Coordinates of C-alpha atoms in Angstrom, one line a residue:
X1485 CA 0.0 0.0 0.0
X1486 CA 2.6 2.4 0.9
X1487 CA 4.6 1.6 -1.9
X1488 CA 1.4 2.5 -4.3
X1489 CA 1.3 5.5 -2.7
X1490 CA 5.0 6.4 -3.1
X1491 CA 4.7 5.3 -6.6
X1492 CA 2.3 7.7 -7.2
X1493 CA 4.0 10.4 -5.4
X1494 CA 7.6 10.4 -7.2
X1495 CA 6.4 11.4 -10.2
X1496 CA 5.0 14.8 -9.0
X1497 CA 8.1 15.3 -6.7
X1498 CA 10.4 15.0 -9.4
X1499 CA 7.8 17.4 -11.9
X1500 CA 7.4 20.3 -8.9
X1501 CA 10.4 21.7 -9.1
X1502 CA 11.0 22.1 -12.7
X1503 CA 7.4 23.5 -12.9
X1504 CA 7.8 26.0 -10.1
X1505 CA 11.0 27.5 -11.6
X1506 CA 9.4 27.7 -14.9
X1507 CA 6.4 29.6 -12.8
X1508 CA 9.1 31.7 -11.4
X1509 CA 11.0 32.3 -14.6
X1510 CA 9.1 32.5 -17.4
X1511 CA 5.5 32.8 -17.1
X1512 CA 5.7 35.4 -14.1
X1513 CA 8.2 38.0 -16.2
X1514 CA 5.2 37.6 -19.0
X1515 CA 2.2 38.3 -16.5
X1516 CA 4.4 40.8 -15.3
X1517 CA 5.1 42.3 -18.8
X1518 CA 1.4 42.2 -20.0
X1519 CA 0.2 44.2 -16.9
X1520 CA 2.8 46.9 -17.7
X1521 CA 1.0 47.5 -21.3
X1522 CA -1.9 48.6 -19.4
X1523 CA -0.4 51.6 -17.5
X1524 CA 1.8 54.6 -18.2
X1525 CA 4.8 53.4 -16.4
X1526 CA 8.0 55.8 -16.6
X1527 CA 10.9 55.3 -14.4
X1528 CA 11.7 59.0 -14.6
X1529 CA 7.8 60.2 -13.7
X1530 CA 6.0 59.4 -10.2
X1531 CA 2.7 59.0 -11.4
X1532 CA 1.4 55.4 -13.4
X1533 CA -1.8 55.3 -13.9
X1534 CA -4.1 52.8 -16.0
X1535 CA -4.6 53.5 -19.3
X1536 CA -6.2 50.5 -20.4
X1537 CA -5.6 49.3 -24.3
X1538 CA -4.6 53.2 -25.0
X1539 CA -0.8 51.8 -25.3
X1540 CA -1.7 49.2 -27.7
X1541 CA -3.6 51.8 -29.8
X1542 CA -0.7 54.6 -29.6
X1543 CA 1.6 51.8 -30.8
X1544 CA 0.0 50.8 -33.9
X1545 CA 0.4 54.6 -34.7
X1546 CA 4.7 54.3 -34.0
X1547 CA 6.3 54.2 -37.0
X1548 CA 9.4 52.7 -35.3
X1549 CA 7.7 50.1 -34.4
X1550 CA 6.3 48.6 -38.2
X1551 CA 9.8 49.6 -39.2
X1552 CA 11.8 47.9 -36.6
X1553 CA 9.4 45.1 -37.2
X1554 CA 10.0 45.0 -41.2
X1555 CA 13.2 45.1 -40.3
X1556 CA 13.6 42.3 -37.9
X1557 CA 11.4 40.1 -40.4
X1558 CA 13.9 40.8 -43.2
X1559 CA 16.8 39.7 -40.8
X1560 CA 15.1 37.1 -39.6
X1561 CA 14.0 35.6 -43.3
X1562 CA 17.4 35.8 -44.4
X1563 CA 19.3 34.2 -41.6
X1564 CA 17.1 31.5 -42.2
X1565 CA 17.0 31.1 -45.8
X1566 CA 20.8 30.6 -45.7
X1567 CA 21.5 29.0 -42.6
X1568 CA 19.1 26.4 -43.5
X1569 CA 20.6 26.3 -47.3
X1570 CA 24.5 25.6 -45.4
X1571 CA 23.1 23.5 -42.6
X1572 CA 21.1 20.9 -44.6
X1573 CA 24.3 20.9 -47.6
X1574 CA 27.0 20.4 -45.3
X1575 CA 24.9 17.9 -43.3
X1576 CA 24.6 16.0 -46.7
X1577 CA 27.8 16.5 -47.6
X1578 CA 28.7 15.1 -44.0
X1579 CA 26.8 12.4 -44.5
X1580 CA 28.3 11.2 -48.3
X1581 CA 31.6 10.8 -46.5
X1582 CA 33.6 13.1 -48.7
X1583 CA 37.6 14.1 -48.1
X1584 CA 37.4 16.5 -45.6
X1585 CA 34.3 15.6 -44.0
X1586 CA 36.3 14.4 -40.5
X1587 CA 37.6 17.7 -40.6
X1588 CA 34.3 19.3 -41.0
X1589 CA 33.0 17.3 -38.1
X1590 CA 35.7 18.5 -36.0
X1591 CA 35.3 22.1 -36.6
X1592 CA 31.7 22.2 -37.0
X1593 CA 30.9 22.7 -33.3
X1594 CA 32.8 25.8 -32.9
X1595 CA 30.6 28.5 -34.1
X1596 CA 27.7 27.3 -32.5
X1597 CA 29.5 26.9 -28.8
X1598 CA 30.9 30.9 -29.2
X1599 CA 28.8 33.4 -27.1
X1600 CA 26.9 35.3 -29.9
X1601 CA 28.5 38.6 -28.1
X1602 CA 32.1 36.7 -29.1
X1603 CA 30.8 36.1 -32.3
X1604 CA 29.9 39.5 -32.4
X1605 CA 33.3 40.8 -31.4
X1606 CA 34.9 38.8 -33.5
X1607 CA 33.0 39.6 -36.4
X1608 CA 33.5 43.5 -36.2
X1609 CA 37.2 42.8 -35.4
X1610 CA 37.4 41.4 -38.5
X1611 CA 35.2 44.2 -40.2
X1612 CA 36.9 47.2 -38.9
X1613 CA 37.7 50.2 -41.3
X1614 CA 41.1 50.3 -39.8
X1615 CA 42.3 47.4 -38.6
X1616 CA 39.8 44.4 -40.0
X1617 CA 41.7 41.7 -41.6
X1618 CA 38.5 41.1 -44.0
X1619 CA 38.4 45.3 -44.7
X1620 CA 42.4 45.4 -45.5
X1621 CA 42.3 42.3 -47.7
X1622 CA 39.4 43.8 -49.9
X1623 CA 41.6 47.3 -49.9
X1624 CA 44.7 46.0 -50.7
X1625 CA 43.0 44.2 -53.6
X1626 CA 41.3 47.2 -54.9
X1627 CA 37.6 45.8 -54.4
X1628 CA 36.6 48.9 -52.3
X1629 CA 38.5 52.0 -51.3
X1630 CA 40.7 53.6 -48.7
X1631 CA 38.2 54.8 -46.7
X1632 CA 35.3 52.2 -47.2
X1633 CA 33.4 50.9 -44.0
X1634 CA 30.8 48.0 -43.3
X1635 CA 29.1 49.8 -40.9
X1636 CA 28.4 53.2 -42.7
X1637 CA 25.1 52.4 -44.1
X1638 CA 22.4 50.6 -43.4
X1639 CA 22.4 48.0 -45.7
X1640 CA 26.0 46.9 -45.0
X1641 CA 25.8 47.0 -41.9
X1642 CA 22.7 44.2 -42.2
X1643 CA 24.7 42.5 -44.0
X1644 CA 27.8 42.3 -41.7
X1645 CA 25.4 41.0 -38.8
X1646 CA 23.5 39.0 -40.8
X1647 CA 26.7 37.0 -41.7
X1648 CA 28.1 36.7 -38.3
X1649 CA 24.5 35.6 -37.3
X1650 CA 24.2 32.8 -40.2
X1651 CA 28.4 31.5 -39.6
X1652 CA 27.0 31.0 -35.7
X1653 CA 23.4 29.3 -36.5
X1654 CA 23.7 27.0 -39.3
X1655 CA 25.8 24.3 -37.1
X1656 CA 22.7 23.6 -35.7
X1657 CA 21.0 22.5 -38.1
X1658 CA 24.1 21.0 -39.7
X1659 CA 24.3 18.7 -36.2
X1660 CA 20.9 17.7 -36.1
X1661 CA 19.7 17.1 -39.4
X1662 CA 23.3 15.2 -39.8
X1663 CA 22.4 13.0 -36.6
X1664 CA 18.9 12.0 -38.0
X1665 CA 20.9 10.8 -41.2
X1666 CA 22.8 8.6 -39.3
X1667 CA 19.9 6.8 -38.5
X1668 CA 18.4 6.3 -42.0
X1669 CA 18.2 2.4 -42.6
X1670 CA 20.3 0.7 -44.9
X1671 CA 17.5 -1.2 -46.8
X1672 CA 16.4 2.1 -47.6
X1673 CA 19.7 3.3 -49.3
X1674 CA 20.5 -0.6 -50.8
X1675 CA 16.6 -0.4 -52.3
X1676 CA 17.8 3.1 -53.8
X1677 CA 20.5 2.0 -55.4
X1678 CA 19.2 -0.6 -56.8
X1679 CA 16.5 1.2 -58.0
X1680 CA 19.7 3.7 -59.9
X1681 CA 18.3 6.6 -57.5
X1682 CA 21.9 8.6 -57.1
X1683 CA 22.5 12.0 -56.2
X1684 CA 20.1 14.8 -56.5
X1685 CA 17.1 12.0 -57.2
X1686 CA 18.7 10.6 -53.6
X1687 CA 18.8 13.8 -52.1
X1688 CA 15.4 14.9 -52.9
X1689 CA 13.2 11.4 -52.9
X1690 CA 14.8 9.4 -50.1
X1691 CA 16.9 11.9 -48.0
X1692 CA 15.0 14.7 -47.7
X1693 CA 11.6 13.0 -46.9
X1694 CA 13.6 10.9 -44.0
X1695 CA 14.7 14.7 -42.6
X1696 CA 11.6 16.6 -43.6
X1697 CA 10.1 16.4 -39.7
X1698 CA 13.7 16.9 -37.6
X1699 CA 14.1 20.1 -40.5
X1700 CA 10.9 21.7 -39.8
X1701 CA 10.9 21.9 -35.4
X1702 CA 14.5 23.3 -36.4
X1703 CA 13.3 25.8 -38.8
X1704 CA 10.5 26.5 -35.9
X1705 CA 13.6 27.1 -32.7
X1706 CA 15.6 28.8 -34.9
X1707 CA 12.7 31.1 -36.1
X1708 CA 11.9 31.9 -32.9
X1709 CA 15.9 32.4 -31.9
X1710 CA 16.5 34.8 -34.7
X1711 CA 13.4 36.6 -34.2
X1712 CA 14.6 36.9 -30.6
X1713 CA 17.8 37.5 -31.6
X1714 CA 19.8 40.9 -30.0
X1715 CA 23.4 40.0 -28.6
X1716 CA 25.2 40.5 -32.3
X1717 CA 23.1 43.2 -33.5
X1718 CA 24.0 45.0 -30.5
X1719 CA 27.0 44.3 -30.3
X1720 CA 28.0 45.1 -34.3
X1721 CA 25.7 47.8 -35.3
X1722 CA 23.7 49.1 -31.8
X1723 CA 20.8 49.6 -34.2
X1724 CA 22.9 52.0 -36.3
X1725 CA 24.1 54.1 -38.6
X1726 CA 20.8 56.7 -38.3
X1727 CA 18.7 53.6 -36.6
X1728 CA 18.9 51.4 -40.1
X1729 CA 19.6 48.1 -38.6
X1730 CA 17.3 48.4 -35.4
X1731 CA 14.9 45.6 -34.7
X1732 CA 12.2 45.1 -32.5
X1733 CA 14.6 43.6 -29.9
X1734 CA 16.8 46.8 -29.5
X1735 CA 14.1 48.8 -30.1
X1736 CA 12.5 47.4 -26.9
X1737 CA 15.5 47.5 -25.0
X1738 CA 16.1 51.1 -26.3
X1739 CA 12.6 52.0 -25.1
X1740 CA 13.2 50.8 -21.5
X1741 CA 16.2 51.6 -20.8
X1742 CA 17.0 54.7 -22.6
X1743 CA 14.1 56.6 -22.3
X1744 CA 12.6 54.3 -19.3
X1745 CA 9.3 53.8 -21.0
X1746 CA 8.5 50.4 -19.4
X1747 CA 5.1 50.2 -20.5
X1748 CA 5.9 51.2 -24.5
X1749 CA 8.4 48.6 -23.9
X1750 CA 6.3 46.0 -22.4
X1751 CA 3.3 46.7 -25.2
X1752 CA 5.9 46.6 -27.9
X1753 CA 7.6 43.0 -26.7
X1754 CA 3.3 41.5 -26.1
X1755 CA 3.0 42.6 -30.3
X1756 CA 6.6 41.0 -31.0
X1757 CA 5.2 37.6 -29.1
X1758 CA 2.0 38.1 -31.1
X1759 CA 3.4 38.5 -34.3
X1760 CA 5.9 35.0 -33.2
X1761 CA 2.8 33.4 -32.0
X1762 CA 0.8 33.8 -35.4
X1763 CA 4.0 32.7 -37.6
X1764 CA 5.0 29.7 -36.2
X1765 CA 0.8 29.1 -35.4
X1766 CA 0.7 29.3 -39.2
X1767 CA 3.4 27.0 -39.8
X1768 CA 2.3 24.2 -37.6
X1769 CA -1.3 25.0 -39.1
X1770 CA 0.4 24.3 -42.4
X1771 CA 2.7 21.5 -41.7
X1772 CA -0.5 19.5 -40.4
X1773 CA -2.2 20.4 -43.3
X1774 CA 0.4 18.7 -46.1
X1775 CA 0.3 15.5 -43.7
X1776 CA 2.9 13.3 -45.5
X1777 CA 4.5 9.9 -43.8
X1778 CA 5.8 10.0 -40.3
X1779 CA 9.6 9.0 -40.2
X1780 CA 10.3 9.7 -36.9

């Protein structure tokens, strides 16, 4: 009887703890942030008072916001258009045992285990107008001038980050889609070849098909990372030159701690979780809709 009991009970002991910090953690900060939208809090003004939805109605009239918005979904569609692209071709490559491929496997890891502040540093190190390795080689080969700089403009500057951004994501997705092709059976790759299926026709009606769940819920993290995303934007551009390369997370962090707007700052990070909350809805909305086989 009393070891029924205990049986029963070990399962929530071992559960509470993890649930309670994730109370703590995470879903107090967002109960904590939504009630800010609803007042006019100002670090540098006494009064707060409530002012109901009027924050969510002045924000849809903040042009910083749609732009730092259009902004972060440019970065955020690019990062993973080509992180994907490198991720899933190296993992292939990884996986058709090329020359170099230990090699690969060796140095893969190390972008993804940087800080993204290190990669960020390292990044503008090697960008710098006056002393960037990257900056000097294309000077000294006459591909830009003497006084030519990543980060003065806007587009540039997206560009430098976006890079840095891509070199430290796509091991991820290298890693795991590289893991699940470890496991694909060999019947499956004997039947192919049999069947004359090489190469692309491999790639596309065996391989991919096998990858196509692992591919997607690593499109959906990463998503949601680079959406997120603020240490190397911050840390290579600050949002600049003239506020070109500021997204919605600097612009939030701007908001609270520059001008100590918590509640502009709190309404603007509920429409950023909106906005994540409808895409990756969408997505799973769409990924159950074209069904397919289950290979997990």
């Amino acid at each position: 009887m009393k070891h029924n009991r205990l049986h029963k009970v070990v399962p929530y002991v071992l559960v509470g703890p993890p649930l309670v910090m994730i109370a703590i953690f995470l879903f107090y900060p967002m109960l904590r942030n939504i009630i800010l939208s609803f007042f006019n809090y100002n670090l540098s003004e006494i009064d707060r008072p409530f002012v109901g939805l009027q924050n969510y109605f002045a924000m849809l009239h903040d042009r910083r916001l749609w732009n730092a918005l259009g902004r972060t979904g440019i970065w955020t569609a690019v990062n993973l258009l080509f992180a994907v692209f490198i991720g899933v071709g190296s993992a292939f490559l990884m996986f058709s045992g090329f020359k170099g491929s230990g090699a690969l496997k060796s140095f893969i890891l190390i972008p993804w285990i940087l800080p993204s502040v290190v990669t960020g540093y390292i990044f503008s190190l090697m960008l710098n107008e006056d002393a960037g390795i990257i900056t000097w080689i294309l000077k000294a080969t006459g591909v830009v001038g003497q006084h030519f700089s990543f980060f003065s403009s806007g587009p540039l500057s997206m560009t430098a980050a976006v890079t840095a951004n891509i070199w430290r994501a796509f091991p991820f997705f290298t890693l795991m889609i590289y893991a699940k092709l470890c496991t694909v059976p060999n019947d499956q790759l004997d039947a192919a070849q049999l069947e004359g299926v090489q190469g692309i026709k491999l790639f596309r009606y065996v391989l991919l098909p096998f990858v196509r769940n692992i591919l997607m819920s690593c499109i959906f993290l990463c998503f949601i990372w680079t959406f997120n995303a603020y240490d190397i934007m911050k840390v290579m551009t600050n949002g600049g030159p003239a506020e070109m390369t500021t997204t919605m997370s600097l612009l939030i962090q701007r908001e609270a701690f520059t001008y100590f707007s918590l509640s502009n700052a709190a309404t603007m990070s509920v429409y950023m979780f909106c906005v994540m909350l409808i895409v990756v809805g969408i997505g799973a909305f769409l990924r159950l809709l074209t069904g397919g086989k289950n290979y997990d």
